[in-house]
GROMACS .gro file of C-alpha atoms in nm:
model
  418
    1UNK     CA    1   1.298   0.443   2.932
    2UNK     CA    2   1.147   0.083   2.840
    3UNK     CA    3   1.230   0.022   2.488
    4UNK     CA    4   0.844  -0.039   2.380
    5UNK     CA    5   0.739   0.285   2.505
    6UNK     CA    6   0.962   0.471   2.247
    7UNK     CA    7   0.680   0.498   2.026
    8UNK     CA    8   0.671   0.740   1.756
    9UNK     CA    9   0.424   0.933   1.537
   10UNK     CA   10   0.204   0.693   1.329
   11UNK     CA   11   0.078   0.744   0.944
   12UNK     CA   12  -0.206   0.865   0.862
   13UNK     CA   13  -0.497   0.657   0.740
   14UNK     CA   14  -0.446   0.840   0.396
   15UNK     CA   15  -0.079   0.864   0.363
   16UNK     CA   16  -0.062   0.468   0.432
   17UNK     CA   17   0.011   0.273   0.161
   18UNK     CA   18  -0.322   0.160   0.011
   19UNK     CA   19  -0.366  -0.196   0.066
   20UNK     CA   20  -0.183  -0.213   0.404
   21UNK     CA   21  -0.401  -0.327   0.663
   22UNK     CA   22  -0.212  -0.207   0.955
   23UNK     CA   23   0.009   0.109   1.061
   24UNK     CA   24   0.369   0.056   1.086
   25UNK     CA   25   0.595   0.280   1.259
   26UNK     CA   26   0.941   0.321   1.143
   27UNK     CA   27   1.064   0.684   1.203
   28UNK     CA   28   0.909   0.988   1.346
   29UNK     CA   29   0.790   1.155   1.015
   30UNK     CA   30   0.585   0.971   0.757
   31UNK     CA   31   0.783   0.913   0.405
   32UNK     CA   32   0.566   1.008   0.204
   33UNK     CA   33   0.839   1.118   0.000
   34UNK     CA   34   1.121   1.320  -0.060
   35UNK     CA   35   1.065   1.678  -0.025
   36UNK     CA   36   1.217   1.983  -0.193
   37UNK     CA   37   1.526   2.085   0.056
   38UNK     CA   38   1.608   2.450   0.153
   39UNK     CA   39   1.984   2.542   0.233
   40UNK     CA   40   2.010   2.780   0.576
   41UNK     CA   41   2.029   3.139   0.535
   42UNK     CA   42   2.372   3.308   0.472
   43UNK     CA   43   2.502   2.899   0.390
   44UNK     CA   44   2.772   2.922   0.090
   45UNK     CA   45   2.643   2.758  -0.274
   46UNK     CA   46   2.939   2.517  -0.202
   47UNK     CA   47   2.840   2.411   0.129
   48UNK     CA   48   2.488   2.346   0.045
   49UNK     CA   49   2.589   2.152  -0.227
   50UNK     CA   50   2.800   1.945  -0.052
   51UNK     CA   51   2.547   1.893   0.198
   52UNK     CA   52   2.291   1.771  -0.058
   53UNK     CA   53   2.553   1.589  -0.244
   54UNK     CA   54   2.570   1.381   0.142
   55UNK     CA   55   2.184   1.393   0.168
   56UNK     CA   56   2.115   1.223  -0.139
   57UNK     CA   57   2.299   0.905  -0.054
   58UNK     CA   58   2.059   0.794   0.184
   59UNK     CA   59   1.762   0.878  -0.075
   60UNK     CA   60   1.902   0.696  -0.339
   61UNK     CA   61   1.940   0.440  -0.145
   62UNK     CA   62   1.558   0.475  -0.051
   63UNK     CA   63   1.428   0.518  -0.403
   64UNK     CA   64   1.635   0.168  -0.529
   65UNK     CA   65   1.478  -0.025  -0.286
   66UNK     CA   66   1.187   0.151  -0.388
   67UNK     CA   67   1.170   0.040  -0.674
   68UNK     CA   68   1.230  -0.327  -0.585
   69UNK     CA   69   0.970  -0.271  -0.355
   70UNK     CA   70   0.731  -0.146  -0.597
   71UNK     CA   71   0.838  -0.465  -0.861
   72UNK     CA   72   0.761  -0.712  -0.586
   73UNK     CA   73   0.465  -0.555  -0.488
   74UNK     CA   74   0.319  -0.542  -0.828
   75UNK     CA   75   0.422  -0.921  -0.907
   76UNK     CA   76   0.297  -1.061  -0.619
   77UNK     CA   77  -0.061  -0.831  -0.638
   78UNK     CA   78  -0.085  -0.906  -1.017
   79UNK     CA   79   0.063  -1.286  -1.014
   80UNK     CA   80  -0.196  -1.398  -0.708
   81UNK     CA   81  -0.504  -1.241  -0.893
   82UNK     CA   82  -0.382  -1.429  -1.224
   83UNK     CA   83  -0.347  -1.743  -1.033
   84UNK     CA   84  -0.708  -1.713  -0.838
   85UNK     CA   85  -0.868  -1.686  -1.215
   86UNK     CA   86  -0.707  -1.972  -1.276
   87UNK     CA   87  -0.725  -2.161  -1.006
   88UNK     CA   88  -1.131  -2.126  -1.055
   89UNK     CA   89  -1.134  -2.283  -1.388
   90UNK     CA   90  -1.086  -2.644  -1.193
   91UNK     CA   91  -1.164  -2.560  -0.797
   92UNK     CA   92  -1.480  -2.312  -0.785
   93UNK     CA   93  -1.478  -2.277  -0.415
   94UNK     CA   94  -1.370  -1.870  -0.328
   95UNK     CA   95  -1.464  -1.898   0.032
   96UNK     CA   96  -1.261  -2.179   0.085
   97UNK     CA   97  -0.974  -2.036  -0.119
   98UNK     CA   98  -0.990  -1.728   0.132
   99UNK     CA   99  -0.949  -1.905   0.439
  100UNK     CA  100  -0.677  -2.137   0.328
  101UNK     CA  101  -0.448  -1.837   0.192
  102UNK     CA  102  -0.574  -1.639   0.545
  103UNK     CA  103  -0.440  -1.956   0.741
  104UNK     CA  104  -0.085  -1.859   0.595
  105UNK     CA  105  -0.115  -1.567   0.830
  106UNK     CA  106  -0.014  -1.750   1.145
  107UNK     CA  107   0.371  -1.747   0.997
  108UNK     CA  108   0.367  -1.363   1.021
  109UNK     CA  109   0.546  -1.368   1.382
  110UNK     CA  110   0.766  -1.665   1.299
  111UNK     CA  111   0.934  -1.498   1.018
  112UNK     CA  112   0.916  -1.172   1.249
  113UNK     CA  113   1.127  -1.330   1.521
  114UNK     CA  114   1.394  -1.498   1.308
  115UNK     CA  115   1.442  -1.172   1.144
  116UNK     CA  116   1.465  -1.014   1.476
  117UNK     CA  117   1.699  -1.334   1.585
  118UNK     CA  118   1.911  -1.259   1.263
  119UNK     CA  119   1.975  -0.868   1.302
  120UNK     CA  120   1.907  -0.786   1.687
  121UNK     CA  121   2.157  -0.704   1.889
  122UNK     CA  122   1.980  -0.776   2.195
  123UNK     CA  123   1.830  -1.133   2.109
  124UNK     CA  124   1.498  -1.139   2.333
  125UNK     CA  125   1.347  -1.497   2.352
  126UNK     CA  126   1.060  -1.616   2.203
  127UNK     CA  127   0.820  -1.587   2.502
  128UNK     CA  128   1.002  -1.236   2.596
  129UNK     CA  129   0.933  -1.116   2.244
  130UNK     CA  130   0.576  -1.237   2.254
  131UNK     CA  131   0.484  -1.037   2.585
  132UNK     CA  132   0.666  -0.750   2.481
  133UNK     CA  133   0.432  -0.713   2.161
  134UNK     CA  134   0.096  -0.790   2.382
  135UNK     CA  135   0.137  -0.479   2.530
  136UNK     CA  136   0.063  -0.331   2.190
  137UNK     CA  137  -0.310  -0.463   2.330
  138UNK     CA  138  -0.301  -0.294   2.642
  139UNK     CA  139  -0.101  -0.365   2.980
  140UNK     CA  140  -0.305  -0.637   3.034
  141UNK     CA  141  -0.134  -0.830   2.733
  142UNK     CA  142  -0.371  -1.006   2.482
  143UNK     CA  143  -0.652  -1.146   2.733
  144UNK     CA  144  -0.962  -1.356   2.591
  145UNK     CA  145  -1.176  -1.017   2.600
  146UNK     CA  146  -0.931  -0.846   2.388
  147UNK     CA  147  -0.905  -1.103   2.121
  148UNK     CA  148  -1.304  -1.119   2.122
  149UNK     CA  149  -1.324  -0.693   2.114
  150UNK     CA  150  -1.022  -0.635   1.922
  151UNK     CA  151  -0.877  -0.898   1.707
  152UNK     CA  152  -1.242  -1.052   1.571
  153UNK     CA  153  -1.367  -0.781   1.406
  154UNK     CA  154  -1.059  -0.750   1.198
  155UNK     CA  155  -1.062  -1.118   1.151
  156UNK     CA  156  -1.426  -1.102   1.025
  157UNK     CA  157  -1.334  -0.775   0.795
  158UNK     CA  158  -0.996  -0.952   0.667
  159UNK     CA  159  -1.230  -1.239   0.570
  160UNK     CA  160  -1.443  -1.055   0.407
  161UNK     CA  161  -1.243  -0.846   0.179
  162UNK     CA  162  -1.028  -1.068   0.035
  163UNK     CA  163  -1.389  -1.350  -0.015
  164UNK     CA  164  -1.569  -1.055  -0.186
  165UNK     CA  165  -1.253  -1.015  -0.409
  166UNK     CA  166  -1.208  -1.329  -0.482
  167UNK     CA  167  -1.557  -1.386  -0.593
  168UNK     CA  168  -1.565  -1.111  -0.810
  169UNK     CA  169  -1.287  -1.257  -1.004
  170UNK     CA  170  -1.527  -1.534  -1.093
  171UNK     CA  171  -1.767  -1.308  -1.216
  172UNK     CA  172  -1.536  -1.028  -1.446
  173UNK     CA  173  -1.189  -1.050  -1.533
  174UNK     CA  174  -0.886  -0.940  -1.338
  175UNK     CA  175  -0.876  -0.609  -1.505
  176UNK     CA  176  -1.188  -0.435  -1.379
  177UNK     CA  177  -1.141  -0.626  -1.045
  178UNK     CA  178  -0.774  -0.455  -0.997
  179UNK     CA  179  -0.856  -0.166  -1.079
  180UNK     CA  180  -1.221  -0.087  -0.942
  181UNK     CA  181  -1.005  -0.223  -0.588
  182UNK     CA  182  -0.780   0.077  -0.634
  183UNK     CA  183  -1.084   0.278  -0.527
  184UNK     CA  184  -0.982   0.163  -0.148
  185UNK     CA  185  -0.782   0.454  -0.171
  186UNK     CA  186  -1.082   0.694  -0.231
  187UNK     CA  187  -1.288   0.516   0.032
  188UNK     CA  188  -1.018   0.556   0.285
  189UNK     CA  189  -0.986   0.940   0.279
  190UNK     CA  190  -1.385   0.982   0.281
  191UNK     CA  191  -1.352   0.731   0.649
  192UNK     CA  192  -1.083   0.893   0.752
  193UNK     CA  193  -1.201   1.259   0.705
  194UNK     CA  194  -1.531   1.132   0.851
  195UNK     CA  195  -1.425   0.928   1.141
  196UNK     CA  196  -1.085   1.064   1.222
  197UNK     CA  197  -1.154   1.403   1.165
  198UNK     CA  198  -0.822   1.377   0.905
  199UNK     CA  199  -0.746   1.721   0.746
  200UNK     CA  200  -0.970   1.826   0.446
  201UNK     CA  201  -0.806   1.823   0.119
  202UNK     CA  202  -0.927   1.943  -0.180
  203UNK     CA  203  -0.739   1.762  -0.421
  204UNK     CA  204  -0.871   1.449  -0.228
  205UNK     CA  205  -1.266   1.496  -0.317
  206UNK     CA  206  -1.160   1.582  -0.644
  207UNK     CA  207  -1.007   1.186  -0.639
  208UNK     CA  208  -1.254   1.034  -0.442
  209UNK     CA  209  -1.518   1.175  -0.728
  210UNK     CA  210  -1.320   1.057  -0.983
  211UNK     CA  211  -1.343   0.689  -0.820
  212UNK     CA  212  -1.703   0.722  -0.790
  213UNK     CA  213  -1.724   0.827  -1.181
  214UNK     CA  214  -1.443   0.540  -1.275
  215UNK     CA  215  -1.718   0.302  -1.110
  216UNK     CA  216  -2.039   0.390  -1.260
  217UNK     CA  217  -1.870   0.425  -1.636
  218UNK     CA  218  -1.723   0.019  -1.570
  219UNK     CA  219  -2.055  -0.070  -1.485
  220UNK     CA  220  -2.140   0.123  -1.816
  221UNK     CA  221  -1.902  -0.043  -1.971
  222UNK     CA  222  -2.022  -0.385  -2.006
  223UNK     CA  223  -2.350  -0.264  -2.072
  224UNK     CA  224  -2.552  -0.319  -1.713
  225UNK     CA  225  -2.544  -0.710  -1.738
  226UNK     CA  226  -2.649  -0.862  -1.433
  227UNK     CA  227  -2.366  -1.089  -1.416
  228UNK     CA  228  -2.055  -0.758  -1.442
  229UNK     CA  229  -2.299  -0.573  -1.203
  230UNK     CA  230  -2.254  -0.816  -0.918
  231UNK     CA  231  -1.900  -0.834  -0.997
  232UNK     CA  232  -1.858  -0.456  -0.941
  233UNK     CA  233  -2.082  -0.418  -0.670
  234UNK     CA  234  -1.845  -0.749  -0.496
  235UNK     CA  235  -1.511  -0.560  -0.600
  236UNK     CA  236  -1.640  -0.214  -0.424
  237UNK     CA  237  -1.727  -0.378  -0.130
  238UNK     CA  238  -1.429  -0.556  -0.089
  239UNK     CA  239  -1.265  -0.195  -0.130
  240UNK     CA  240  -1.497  -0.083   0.115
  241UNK     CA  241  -1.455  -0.358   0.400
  242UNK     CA  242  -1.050  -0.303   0.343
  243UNK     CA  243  -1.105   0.057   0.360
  244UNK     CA  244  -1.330   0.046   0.704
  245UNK     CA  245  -1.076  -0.193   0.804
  246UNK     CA  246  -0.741   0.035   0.814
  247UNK     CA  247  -0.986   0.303   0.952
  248UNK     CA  248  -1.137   0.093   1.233
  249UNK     CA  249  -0.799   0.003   1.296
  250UNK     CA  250  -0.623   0.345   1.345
  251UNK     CA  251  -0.926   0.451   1.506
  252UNK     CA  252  -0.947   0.183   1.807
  253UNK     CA  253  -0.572   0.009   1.807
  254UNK     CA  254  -0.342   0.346   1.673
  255UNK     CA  255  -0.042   0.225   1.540
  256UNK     CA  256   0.193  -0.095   1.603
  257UNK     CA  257   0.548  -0.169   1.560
  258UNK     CA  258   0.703  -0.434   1.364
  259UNK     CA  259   0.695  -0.680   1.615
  260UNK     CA  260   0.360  -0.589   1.690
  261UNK     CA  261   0.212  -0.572   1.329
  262UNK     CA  262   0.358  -0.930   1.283
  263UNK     CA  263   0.185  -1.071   1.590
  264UNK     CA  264  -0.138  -0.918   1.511
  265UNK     CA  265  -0.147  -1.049   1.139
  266UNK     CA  266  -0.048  -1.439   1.314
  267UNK     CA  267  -0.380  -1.348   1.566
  268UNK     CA  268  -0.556  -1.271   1.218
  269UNK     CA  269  -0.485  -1.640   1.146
  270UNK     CA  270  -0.522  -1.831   1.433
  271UNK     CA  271  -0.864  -1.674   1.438
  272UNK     CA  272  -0.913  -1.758   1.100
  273UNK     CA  273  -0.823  -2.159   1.206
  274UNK     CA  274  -1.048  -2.145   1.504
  275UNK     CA  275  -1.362  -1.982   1.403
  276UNK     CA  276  -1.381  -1.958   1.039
  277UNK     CA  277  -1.286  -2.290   0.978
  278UNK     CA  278  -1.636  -2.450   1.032
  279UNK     CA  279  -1.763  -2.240   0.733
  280UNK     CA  280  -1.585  -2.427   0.424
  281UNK     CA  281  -1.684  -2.767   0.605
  282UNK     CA  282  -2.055  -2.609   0.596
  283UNK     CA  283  -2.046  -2.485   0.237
  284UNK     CA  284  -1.851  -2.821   0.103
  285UNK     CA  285  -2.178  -3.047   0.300
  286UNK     CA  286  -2.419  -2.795   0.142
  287UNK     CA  287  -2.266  -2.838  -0.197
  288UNK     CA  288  -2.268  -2.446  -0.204
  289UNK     CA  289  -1.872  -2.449  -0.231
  290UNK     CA  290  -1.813  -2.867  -0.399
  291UNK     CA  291  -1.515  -3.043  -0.487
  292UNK     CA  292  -1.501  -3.414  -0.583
  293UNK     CA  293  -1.258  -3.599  -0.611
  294UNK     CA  294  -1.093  -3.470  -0.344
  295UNK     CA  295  -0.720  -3.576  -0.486
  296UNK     CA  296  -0.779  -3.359  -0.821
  297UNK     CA  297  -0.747  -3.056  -0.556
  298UNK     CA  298  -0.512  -2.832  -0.725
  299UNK     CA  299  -0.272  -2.794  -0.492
  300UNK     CA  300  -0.020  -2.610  -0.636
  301UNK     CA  301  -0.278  -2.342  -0.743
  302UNK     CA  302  -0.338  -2.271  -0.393
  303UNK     CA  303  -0.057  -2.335  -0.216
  304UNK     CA  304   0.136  -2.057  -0.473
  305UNK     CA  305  -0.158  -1.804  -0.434
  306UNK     CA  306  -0.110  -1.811  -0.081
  307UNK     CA  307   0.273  -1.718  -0.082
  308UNK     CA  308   0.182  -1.498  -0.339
  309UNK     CA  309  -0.058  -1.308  -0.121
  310UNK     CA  310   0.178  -1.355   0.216
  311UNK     CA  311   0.473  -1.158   0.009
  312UNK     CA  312   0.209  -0.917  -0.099
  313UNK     CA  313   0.066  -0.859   0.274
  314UNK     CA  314   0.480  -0.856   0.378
  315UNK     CA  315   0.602  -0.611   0.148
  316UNK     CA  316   0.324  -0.390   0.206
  317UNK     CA  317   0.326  -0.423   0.590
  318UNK     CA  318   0.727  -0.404   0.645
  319UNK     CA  319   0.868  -0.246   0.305
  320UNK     CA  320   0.845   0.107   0.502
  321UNK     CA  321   1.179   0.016   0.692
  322UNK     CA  322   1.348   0.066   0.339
  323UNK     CA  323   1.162   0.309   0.165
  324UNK     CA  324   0.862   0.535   0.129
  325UNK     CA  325   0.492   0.413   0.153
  326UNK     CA  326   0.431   0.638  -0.150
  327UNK     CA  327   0.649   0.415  -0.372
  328UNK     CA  328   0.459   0.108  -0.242
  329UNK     CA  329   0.156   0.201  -0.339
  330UNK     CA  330   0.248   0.294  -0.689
  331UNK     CA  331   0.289  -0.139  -0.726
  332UNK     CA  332  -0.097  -0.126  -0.706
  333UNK     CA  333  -0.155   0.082  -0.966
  334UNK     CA  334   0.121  -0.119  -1.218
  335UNK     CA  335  -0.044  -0.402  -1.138
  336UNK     CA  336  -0.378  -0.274  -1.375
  337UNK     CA  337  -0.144  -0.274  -1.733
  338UNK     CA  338   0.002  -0.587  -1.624
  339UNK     CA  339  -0.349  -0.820  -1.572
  340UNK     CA  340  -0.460  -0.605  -1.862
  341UNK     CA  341  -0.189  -0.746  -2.076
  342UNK     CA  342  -0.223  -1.060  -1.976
  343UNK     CA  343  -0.598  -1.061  -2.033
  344UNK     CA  344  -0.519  -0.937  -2.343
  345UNK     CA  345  -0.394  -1.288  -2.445
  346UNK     CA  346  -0.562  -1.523  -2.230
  347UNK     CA  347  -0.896  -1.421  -2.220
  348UNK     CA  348  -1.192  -1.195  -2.408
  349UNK     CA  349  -1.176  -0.864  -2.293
  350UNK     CA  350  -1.263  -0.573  -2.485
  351UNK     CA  351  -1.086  -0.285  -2.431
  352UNK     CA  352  -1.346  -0.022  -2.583
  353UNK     CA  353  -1.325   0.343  -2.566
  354UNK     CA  354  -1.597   0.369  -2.182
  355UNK     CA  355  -1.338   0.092  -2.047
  356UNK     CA  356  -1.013   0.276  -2.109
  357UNK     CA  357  -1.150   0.605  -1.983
  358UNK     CA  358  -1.315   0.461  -1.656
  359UNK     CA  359  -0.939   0.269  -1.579
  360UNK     CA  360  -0.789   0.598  -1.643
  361UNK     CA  361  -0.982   0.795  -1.444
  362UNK     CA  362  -0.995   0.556  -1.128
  363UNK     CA  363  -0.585   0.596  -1.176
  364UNK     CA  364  -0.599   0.965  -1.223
  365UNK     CA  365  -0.818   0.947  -0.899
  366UNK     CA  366  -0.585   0.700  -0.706
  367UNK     CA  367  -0.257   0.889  -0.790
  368UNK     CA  368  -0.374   1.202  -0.687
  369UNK     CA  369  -0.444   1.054  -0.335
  370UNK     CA  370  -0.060   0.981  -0.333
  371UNK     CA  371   0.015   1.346  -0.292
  372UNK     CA  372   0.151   1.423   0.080
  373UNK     CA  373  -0.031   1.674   0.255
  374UNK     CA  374   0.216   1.955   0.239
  375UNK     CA  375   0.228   1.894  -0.153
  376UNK     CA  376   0.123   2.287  -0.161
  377UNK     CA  377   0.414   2.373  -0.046
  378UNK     CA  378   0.630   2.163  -0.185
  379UNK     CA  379   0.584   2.294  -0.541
  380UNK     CA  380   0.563   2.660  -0.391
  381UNK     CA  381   0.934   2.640  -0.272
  382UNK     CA  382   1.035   2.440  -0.620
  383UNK     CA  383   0.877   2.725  -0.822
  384UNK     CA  384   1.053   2.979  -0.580
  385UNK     CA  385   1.357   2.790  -0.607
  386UNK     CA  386   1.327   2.798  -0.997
  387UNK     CA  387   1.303   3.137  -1.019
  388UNK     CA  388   1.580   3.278  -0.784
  389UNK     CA  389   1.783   2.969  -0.967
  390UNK     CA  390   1.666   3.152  -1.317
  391UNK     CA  391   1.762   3.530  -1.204
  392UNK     CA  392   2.061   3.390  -1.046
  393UNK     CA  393   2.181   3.278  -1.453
  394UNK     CA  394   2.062   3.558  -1.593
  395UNK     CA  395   2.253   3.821  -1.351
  396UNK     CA  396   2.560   3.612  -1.398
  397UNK     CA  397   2.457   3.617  -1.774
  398UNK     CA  398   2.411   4.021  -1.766
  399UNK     CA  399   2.762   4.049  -1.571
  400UNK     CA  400   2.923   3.868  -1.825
  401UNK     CA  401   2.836   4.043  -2.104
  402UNK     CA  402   2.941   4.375  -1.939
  403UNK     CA  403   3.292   4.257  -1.869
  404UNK     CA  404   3.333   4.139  -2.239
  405UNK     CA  405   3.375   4.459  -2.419
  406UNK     CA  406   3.549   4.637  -2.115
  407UNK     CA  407   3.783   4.382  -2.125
  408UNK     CA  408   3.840   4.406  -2.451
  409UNK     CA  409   3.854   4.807  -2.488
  410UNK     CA  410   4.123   4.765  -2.239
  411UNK     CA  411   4.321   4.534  -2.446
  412UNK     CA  412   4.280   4.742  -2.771
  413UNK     CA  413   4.432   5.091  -2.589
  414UNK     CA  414   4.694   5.235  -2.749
  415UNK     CA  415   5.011   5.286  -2.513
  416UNK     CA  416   5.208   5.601  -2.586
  417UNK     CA  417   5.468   5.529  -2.307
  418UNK     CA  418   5.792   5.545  -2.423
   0.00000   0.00000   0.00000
């Protein structure tokens, strides 16, 4: 069997990790998360425990990288939208902002393949590689109808939400912004129940409602000025285009490798070069988007908001080879008391009492679409396992209170042998 065609079950549009804009295969069963673990019938208490005792290396060794994961995730989320504010006090120009940090893109298959080159067994070339990932597009390979029908409308969505986000970092600060995105999550599920006929979850509505309630009391918030309104209404669209993005993606395109995921991301960019490119010229002649001189550019400003937002898209897209998608997306929601603290100090927020609630119910709302699907039955077997753990200690309790004063009425007989 060819080794592309050993493909395996994908995610979810729900279970994915929030902000990652394309399905990445790594084992046959999503991890979502570690599960509670039954022993087999009849196994001895020291058995199972030795089994779990072996079980849990492997997990550990999940949940530490998890945790770097989630660090790196919520640095380079939190540092790139501190950096955009800033990078806005002296170059007001979003658009163009967007499609120089989406021209970083095109180094998604080069670092791919020297990965590949540094822990492959079976080094492929570059060209063998390449064709081996184009059948993600079909056996055909990647022809000029499927980049028009295929890879353009993602291009044009990718655009979009990360433009609409950036603008609405002009308009409010990087508080609301991070956390009104959060509602991706929300928008997701409602797509993906819709579209992909995804199972129906309670607990989900309940957290897409939530979202919808977070919203209106932000807008509330600020009191209905014009100027936090269209910041809002930019941040929910942005969740919205991101959102009909991952959808649109499972929907039409399924699921991609590694390999494939990497090449797609570089097609994301070399669209961006050749068709998007024309735009910024446009706005910079129209004076919409205008910088002058062109040498007080701030370079640095964009050049580290674009690394910052290729390790984002790179830990997001590849960090399930190490650890659980669940544990990614909690660097999201981190990400909120970190911008809040530093807007704390560098700007004028007000945290008043409609702010604090609205944050906490959009992350009520978010983490609650974190739960796995089978998170039922998950706590059913805990509780069960709780209990029969709880009679087990209290028989053993019973028994050895029973053998106390035997014990000792035996030792306190008389002997009237002679």
């Amino acid at each position: 069997m060819k080794k592309h065609s050993a493909r395996v079950a994908p995610l979810s549009a729900c279970n994915s990790p929030v902000l990652t804009l394309t399905k990445v295969e790594g084992e046959e069963r999503p991890r979502d998360g570690p599960g509670p673990t039954e022993a087999p019938a009849g196994a001895e208490p020291g058995r199972a425990g030795r089994r779990a005792c072996q079980c849990s290396g492997p997990r550990l060794r999940k949940l530490s990288w998890g945790l770097a994961v989630v660090v790196c995730v919520c640095a380079s989320w939190a540092g790139s939208t501190q950096l955009a504010k800033l990078t806005f006090r002296t170059f007001d120009a979003p658009f163009t902002l967007t499609w120089f940090a989406t021209t970083w893109n095109c180094l998604f298959f080069p670092l791919y393949y020297a990965g590949h080159v540094c822990k492959a067994e079976d080094r492929q070339s570059v060209k063998q590689r390449y064709r081996e990932c184009c059948r993600f597009f079909g056996d055909n390979g990647l022809t000029l109808k499927v980049f028009f029908t295929k890879a353009a409308p993602f291009g044009v969505l990718w655009t979009l939400t990360n433009y609409l986000y950036l603008h609405a970092i002009k308009k409010i600060n990087t508080t609301d912004v991070s956390v009104l995105f959060c509602c991706n999550k929300a928008f997701v599920f409602l797509l993906s129940w819709i579209v992909l006929r995804d199972r129906f979850m309670g607990v989900r509505i309940v957290a897409a409602i939530l979202a919808i309630a977070g919203i209106v009391m932000m807008t509330y918030a600020d009191g209905f000025h014009s100027h936090s309104v269209i910041g809002i209404a930019l941040v929910v669209g942005s969740a919205s285009t991101s959102a009909l993005y991952k959808v649109l993606f499972k929907l039409l395109l399924g699921s991609a490798k590694f390999g494939e995921a990497a090449l797609f991301l570089s097609i994301l960019g070399v669209f961006n070069i050749l068709f998007v490119t024309c735009i910024p010229v446009i706005l910079y002649f129209t004076k919409v988007e205008y910088w002058s001189p062109f040498d007080d550019i701030p370079w640095g400003n964009l050049c580290g908001f674009s690394v910052l937002l290729l390790t984002f898209n790179i830990v997001l897209n590849f960090g399930i080879a190490v650890t659980y998608p669940t544990l990614m997306s909690l660097g999201i929601v981190l990400s909120v008391p970190v911008n809040a603290v530093v807007d704390h100090y560098t700007s004028k927020i007000t945290f008043n009492g409609v702010r604090v609630i609205a944050i906490i119910i959009i992350g009520l709302g978010f983490l609650l679409l974190l739960l796995p699907e089978e998170w039922d039955v998950w706590l059913v077997k805990l509780l069960t396992r709780l209990k029969m753990r709880k009679k087990e200690e209290m028989a053993e309790g019973g028994a050895d209170l029973g053998s106390g004063p035997r014990n000792k009425s035996r030792r306190a007989r008389p002997s009237f042998a002679r």
